Tab-separated table of C-alpha atoms in Angstrom:
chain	number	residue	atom	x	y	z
Y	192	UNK	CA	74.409	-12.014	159.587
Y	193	UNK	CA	76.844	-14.691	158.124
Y	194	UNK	CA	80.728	-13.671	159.249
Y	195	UNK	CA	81.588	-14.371	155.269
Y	196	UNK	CA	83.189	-10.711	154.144
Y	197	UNK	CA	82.833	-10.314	150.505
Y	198	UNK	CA	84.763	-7.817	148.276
Y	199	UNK	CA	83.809	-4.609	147.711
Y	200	UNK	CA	83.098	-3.223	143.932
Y	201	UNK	CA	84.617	-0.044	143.157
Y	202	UNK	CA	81.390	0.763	141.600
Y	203	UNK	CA	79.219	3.141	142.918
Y	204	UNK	CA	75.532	3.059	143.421
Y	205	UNK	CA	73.632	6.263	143.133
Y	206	UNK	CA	69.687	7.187	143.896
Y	207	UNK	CA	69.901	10.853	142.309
Y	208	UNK	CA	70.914	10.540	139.230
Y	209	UNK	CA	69.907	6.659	139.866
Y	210	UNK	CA	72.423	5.022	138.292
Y	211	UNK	CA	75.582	3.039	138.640
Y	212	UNK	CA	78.987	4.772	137.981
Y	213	UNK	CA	82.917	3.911	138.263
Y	214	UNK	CA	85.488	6.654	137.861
Y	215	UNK	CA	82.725	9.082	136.467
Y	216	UNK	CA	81.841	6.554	133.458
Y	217	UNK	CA	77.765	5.551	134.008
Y	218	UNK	CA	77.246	1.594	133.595
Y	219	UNK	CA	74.141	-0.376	132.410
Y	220	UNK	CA	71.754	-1.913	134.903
Y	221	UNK	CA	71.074	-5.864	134.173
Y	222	UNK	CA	67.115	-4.929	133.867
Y	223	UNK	CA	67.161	-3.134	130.589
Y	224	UNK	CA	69.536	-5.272	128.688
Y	225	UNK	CA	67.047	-8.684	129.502
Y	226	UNK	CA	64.593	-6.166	128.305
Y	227	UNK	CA	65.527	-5.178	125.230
Y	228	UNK	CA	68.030	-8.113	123.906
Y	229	UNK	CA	65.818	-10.919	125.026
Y	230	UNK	CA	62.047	-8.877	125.097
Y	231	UNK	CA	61.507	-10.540	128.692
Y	232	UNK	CA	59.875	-8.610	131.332
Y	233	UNK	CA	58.749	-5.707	129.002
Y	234	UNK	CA	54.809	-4.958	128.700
Y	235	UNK	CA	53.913	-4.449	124.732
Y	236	UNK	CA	50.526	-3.446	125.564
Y	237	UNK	CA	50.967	-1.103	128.383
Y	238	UNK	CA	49.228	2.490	127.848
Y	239	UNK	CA	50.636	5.756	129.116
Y	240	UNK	CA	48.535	5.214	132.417
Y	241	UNK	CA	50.283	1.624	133.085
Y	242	UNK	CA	53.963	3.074	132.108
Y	243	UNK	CA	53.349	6.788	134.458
Y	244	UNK	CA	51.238	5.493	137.212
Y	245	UNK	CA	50.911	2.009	137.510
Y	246	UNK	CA	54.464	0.597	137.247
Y	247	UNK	CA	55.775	3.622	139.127
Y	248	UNK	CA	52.953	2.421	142.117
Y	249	UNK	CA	54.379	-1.150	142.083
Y	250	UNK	CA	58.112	-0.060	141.877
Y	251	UNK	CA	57.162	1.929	144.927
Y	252	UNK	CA	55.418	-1.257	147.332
Y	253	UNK	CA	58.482	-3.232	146.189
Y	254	UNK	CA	61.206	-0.964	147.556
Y	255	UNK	CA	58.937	-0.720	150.873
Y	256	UNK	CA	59.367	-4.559	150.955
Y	257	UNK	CA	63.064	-4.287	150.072
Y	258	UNK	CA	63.746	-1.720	152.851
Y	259	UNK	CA	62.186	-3.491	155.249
Y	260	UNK	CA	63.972	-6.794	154.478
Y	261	UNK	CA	67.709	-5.071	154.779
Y	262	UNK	CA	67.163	-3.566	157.857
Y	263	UNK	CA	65.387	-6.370	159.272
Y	264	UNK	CA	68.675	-8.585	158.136
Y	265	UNK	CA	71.335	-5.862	159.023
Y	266	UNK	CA	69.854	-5.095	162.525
Y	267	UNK	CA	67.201	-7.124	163.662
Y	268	UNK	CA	64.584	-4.527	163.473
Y	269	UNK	CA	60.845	-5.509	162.050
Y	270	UNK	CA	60.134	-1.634	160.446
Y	271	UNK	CA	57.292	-2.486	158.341
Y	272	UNK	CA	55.618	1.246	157.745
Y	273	UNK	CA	56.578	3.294	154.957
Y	274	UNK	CA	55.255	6.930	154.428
Y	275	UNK	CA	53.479	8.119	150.656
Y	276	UNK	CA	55.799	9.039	147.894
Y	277	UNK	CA	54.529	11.926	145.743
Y	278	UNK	CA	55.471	11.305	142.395
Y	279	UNK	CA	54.985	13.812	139.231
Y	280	UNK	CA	53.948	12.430	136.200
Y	281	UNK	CA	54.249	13.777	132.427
Y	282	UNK	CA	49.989	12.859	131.779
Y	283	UNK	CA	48.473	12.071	135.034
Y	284	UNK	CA	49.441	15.348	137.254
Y	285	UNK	CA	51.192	14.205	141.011
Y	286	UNK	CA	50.277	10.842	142.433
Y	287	UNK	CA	50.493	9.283	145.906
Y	288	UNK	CA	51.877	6.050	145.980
Y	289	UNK	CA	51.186	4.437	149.593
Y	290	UNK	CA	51.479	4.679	152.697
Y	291	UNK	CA	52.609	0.958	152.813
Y	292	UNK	CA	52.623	-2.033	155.478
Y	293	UNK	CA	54.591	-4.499	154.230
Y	294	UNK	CA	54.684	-6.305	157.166
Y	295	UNK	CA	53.000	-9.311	155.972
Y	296	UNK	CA	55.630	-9.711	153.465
Y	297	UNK	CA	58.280	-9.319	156.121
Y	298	UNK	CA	56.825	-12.280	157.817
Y	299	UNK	CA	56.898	-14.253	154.757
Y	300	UNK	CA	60.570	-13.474	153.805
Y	301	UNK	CA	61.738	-14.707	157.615
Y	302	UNK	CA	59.840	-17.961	156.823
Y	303	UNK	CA	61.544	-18.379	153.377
Y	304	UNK	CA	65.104	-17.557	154.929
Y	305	UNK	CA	64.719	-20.379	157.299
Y	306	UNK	CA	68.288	-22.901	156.602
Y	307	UNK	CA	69.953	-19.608	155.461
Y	308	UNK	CA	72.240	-16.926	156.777
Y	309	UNK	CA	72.043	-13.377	155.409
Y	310	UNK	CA	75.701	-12.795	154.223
Y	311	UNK	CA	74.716	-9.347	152.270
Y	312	UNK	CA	72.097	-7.424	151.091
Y	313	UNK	CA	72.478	-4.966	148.265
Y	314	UNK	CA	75.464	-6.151	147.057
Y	315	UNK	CA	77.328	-3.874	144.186
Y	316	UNK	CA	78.656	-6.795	141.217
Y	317	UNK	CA	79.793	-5.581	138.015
Y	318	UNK	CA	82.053	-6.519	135.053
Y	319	UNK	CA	84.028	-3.282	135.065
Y	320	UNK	CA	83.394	-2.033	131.641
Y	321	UNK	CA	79.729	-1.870	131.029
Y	322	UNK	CA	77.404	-3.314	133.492
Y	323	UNK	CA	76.481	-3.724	137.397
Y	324	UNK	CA	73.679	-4.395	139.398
Y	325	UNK	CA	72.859	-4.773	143.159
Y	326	UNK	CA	72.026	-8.301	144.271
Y	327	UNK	CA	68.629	-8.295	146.607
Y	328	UNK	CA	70.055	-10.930	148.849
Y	329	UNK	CA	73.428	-12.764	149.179
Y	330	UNK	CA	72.859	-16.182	151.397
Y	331	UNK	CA	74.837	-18.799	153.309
Y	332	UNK	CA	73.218	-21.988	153.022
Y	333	UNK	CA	73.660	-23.352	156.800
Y	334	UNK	CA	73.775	-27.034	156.001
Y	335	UNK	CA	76.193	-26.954	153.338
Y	336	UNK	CA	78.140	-23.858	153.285
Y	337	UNK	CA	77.430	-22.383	149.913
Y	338	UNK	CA	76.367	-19.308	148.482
Y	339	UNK	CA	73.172	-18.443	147.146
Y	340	UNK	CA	72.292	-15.636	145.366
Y	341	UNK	CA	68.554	-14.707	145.907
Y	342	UNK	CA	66.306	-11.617	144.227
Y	343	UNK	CA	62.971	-10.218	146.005
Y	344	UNK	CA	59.803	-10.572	143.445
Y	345	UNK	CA	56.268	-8.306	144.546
Y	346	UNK	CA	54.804	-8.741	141.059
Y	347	UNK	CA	51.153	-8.803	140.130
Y	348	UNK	CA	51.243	-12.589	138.756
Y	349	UNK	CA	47.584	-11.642	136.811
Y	350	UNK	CA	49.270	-8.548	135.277
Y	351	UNK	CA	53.059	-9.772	134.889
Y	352	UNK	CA	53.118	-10.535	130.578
Y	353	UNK	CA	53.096	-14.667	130.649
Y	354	UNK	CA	52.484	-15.033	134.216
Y	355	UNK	CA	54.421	-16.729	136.590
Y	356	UNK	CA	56.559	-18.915	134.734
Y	357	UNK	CA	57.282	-16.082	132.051
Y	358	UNK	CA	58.741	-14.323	135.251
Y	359	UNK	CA	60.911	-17.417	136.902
Y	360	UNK	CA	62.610	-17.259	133.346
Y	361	UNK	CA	63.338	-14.099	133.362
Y	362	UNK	CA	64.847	-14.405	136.837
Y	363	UNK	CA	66.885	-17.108	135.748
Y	364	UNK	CA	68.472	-14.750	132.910
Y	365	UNK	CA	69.053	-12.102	135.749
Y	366	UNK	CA	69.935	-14.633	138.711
Y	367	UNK	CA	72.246	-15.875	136.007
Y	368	UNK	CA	74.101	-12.884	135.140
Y	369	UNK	CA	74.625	-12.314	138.553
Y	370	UNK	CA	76.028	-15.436	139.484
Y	371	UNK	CA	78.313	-15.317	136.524
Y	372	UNK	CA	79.808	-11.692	138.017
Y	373	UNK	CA	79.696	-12.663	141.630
Y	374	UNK	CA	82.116	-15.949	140.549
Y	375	UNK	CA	84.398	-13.812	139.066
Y	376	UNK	CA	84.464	-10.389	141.301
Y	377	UNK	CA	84.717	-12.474	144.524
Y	378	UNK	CA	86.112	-16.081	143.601
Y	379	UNK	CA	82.999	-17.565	145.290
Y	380	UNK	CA	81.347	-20.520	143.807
Y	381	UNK	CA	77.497	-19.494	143.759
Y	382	UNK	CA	75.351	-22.760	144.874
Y	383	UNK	CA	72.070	-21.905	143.837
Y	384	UNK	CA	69.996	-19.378	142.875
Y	385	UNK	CA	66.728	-18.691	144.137
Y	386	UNK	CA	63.654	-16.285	144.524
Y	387	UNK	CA	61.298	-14.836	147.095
Y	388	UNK	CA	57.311	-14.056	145.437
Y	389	UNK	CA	56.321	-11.676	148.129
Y	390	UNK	CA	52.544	-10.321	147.991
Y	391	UNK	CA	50.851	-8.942	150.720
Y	392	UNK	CA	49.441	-12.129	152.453
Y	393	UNK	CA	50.627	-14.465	149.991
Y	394	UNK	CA	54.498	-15.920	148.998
Y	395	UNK	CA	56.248	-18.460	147.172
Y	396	UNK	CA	60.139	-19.272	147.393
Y	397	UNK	CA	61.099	-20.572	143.966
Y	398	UNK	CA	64.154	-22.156	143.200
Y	399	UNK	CA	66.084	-20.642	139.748
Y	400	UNK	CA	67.197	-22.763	137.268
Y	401	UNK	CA	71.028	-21.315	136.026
Y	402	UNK	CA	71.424	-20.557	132.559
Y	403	UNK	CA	74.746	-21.592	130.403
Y	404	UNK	CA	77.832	-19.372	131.399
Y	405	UNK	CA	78.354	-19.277	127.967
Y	406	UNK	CA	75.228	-18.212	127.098
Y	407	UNK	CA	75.781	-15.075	130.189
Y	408	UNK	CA	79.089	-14.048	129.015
Y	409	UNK	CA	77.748	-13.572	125.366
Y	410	UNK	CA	75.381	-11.576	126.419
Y	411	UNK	CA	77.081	-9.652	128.198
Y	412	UNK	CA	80.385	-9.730	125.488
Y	413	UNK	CA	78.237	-9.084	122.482
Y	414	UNK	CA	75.471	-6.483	123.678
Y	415	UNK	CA	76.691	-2.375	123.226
Y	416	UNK	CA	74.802	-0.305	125.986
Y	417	UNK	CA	74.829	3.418	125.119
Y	418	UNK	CA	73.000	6.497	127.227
Y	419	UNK	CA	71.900	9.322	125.921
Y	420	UNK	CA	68.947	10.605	127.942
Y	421	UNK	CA	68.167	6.250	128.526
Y	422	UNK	CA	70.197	3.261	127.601
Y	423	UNK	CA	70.212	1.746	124.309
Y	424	UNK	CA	71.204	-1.953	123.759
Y	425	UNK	CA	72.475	-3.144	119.975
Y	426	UNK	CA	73.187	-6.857	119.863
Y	427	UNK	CA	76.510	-7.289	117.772
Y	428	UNK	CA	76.952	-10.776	118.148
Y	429	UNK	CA	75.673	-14.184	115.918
Y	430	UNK	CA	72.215	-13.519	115.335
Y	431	UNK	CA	71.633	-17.486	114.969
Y	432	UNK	CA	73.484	-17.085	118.314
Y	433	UNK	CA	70.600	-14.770	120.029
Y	434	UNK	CA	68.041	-16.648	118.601
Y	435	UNK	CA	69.153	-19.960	120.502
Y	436	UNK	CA	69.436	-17.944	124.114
Y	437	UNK	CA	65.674	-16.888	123.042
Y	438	UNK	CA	64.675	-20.158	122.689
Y	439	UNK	CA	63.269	-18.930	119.275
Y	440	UNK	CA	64.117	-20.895	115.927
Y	441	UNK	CA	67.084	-20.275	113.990
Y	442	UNK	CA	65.993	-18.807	110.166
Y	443	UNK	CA	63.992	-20.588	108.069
Y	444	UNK	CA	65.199	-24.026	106.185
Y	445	UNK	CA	66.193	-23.357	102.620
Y	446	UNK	CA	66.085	-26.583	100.473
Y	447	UNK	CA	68.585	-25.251	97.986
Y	448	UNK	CA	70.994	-22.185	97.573
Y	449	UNK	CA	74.540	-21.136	96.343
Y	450	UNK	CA	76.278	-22.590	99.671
Y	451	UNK	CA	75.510	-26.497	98.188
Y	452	UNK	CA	76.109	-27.427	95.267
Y	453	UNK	CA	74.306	-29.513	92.900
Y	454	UNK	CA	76.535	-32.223	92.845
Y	455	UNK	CA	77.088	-31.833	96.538
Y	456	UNK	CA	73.336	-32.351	96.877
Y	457	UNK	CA	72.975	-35.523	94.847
Y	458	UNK	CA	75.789	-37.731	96.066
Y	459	UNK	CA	74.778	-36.735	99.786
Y	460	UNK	CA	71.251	-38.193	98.257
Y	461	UNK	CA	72.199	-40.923	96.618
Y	462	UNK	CA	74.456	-41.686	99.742
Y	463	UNK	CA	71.231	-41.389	102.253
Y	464	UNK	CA	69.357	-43.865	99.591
Y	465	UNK	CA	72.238	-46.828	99.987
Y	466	UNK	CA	72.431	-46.283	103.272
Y	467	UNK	CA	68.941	-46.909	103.683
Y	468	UNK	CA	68.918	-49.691	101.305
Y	469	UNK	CA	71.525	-51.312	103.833
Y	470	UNK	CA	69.993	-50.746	106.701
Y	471	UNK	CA	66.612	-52.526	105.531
Y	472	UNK	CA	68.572	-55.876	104.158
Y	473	UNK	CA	70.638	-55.401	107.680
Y	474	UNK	CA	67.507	-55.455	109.713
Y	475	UNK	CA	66.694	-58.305	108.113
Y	476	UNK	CA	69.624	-60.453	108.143
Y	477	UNK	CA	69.941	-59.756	111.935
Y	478	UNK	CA	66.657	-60.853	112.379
Y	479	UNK	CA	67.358	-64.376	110.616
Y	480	UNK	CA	70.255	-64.602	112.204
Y	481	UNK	CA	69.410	-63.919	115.501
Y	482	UNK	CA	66.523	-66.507	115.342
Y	483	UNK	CA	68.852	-69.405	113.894
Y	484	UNK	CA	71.170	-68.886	117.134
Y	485	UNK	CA	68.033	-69.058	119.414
Y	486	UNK	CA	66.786	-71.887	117.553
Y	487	UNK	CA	70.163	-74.055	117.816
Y	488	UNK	CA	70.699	-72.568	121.814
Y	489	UNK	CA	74.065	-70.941	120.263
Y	490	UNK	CA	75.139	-67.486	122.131
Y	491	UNK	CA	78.136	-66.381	120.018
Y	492	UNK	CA	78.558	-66.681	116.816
Y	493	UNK	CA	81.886	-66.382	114.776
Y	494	UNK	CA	83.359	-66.696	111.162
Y	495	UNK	CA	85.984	-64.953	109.314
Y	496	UNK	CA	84.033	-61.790	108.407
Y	497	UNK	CA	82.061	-60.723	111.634
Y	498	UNK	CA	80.757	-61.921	115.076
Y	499	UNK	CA	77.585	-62.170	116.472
Y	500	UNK	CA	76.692	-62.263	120.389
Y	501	UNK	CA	73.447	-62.606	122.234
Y	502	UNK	CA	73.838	-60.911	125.279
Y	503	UNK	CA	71.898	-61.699	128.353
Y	504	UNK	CA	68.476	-60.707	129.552
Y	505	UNK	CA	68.753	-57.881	132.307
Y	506	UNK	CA	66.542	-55.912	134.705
Y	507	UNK	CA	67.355	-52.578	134.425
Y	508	UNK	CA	66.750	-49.498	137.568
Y	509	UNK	CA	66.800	-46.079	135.571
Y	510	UNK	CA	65.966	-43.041	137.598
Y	511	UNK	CA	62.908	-40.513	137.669
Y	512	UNK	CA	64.871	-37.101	137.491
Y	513	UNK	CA	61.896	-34.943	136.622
Y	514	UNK	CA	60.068	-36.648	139.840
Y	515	UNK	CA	62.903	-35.553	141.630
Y	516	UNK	CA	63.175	-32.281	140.450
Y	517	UNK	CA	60.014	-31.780	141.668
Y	518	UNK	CA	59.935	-33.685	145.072
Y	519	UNK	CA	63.246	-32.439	145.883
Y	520	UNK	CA	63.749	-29.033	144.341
Y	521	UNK	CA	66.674	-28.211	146.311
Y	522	UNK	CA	68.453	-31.455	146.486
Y	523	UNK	CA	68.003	-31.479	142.659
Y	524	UNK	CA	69.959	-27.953	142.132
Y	525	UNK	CA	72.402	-28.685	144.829
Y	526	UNK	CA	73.408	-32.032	142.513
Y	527	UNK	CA	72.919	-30.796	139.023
Y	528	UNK	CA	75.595	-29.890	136.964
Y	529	UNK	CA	74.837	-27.258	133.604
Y	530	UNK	CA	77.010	-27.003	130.628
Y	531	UNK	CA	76.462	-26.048	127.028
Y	532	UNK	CA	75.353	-28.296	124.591
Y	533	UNK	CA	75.488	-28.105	121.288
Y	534	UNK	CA	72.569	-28.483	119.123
Y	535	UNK	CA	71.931	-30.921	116.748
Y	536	UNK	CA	72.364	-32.082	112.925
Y	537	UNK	CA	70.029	-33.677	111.361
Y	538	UNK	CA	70.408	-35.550	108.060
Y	539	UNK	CA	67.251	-37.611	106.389
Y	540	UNK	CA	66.024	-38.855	103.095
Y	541	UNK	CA	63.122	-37.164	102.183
Y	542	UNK	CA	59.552	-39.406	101.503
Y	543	UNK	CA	58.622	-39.566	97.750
């Protein structure tokens, strides 16, 4: 384990009720808010069997692999066997779930951490008001110092609703929010974000793309969670606003209504019509202009009204980020910089 000593929440994590609490007031989980504000990682077609039996199963296989990993990392110790869990269901009487041998997936993980340092596992971060979560993994980067926050995946890819991208994004939404508490509960700068795929014999270690702060804290700001036998999440924010985070489109166009007026509407019109006028007759004079110069070997051009200059022929080196980004994954993160931008207007003449 990495020396690095983190903070400790004053939240506390409990199995029975399960369930995080601070000074007796219960706080949200991360899970059910992505699931309900931004419908990622929820199953619209599951049946009762799928919601009582079959999810219950997988939760079960991945907290064998997540036991296994924390006291391989706290202790050195490769405990890979995991008894059956009896669980009572409402439909489908008691089911077994296991035993399990997740030592395949142990095996995996070691390979994955290679370059890191285990600096915690488990770790409590929360805002203090209405939300915390554990963190699977907390990582020291060995070449470079940093911290990386990293989450333990044993989904069924064929099952999971939009497949293995579908769950990288919602990873980066819950990666995110993490990072965006762990900044601000320890005064850490988190370095990247990533995630182990761990299943059975096979494994992937993906590196998560980090959503807007901005985008975090209004989630976070503008979401009510309530309980009252299960959380409820009401979005009181910009709807416009949640829409963009979705990466849905914003309401439908309207081509006229009481915020524009009529006479607002035709000078902005006839305004788009000159200026189109002068960009064709522009165009054109440039043109003519340009070719005279060339013709008479003239570079610069000047009268009382405007100047004209041709500049010089150059080669021009412009880089291949997306080849990057995928030849170099983690060099890529490690140098990329996020930040909000806005999104764009758009003002044309429309085609008669």
């Amino acid at each position: 384990m990495s020396t690095i000593q983190l903070p400790a929440s004053p939240v506390v994590f409990e199995e029975n009720p399960h369930g995080y609490w601070l000074e007796g007031k219960r706080l949200s989980g991360i899970t059910g808010l992505i699931h309900a504000i931004l419908d990622l990682g929820v199953y619209p077609d599951a049946n009762d069997f799928v919601k009582q039996v079959a999810i219950p199963r997988a939760g079960a296989y991945g907290s064998a692999v997540h036991k296994s990993i924390e006291l391989y990392d706290e202790i050195g110790i490769k405990d890979t066997k995991h008894p059956a869990v009896e669980v009572v269901t409402k439909n489908y009487g008691t089911q077994v779930f296991g035993p399990f041998d997740v030592s395949q997936e142990l095996e995996t993980y070691i390979r994955h951490k290679e370059g890191f340092r285990p600096i915690a596992n488990e770790y409590t971060i929360s805002d203090e008001e209405q939300y915390a979560s554990n963190i699977d993994n907390v990582w020291e980067k060995i070449s470079t110092g940093g911290d990386w926050l990293v989450d333990t995946k044993t989904n069924n890819l064929d099952y999971y609703p939009g497949g293995k991208e579908a769950l990288k994004l919602y990873l980066s939404w819950q990666l995110s929010i993490y990072a965006f508490l762990y900044e601000r509960q320890t005064g850490r700068k988190v370095e990247g974000l990533a995630a182990n795929w761990l299943r059975h014999d096979e494994g992937e270690f993906w590196i998560i793309e980090r959503q807007p702060d901005d985008f975090v804290e209004a989630l976070l700001k503008h979401t009510k969670a309530t309980f009252n036998y299960g959380w409820k999440y009401e979005w009181t924010g910009d709807p416009d606003m949640l829409s963009i985070m979705k990466g849905t489109a914003l309401p439908a166009n309207v081509e006229q209504s009481d915020i524009v007026t009529k006479q607002t509407i035709e000078t902005i019109t006839n305004l788009l019509r000159r200026a189109q006028e002068i960009e064709q007759a522009m165009d054109e004079f440039k043109k003519g202009l340009k070719a005279k110069m060339i013709e008479h070997g003239i570079k610069s051009f000047e009268c009382d009204g405007f100047k004209a200059t041709i500049g010089a022929s150059s080669i021009v080196t412009s880089f291949d980020s997306k080849k990057f980004k995928v030849d170099h994954p983690d060099l890529y993160h490690e140098y990329s910089k996020e930040s909000l931008r806005s999104g764009s207007f758009t003002l044309k003449l429309k085609e008669k």
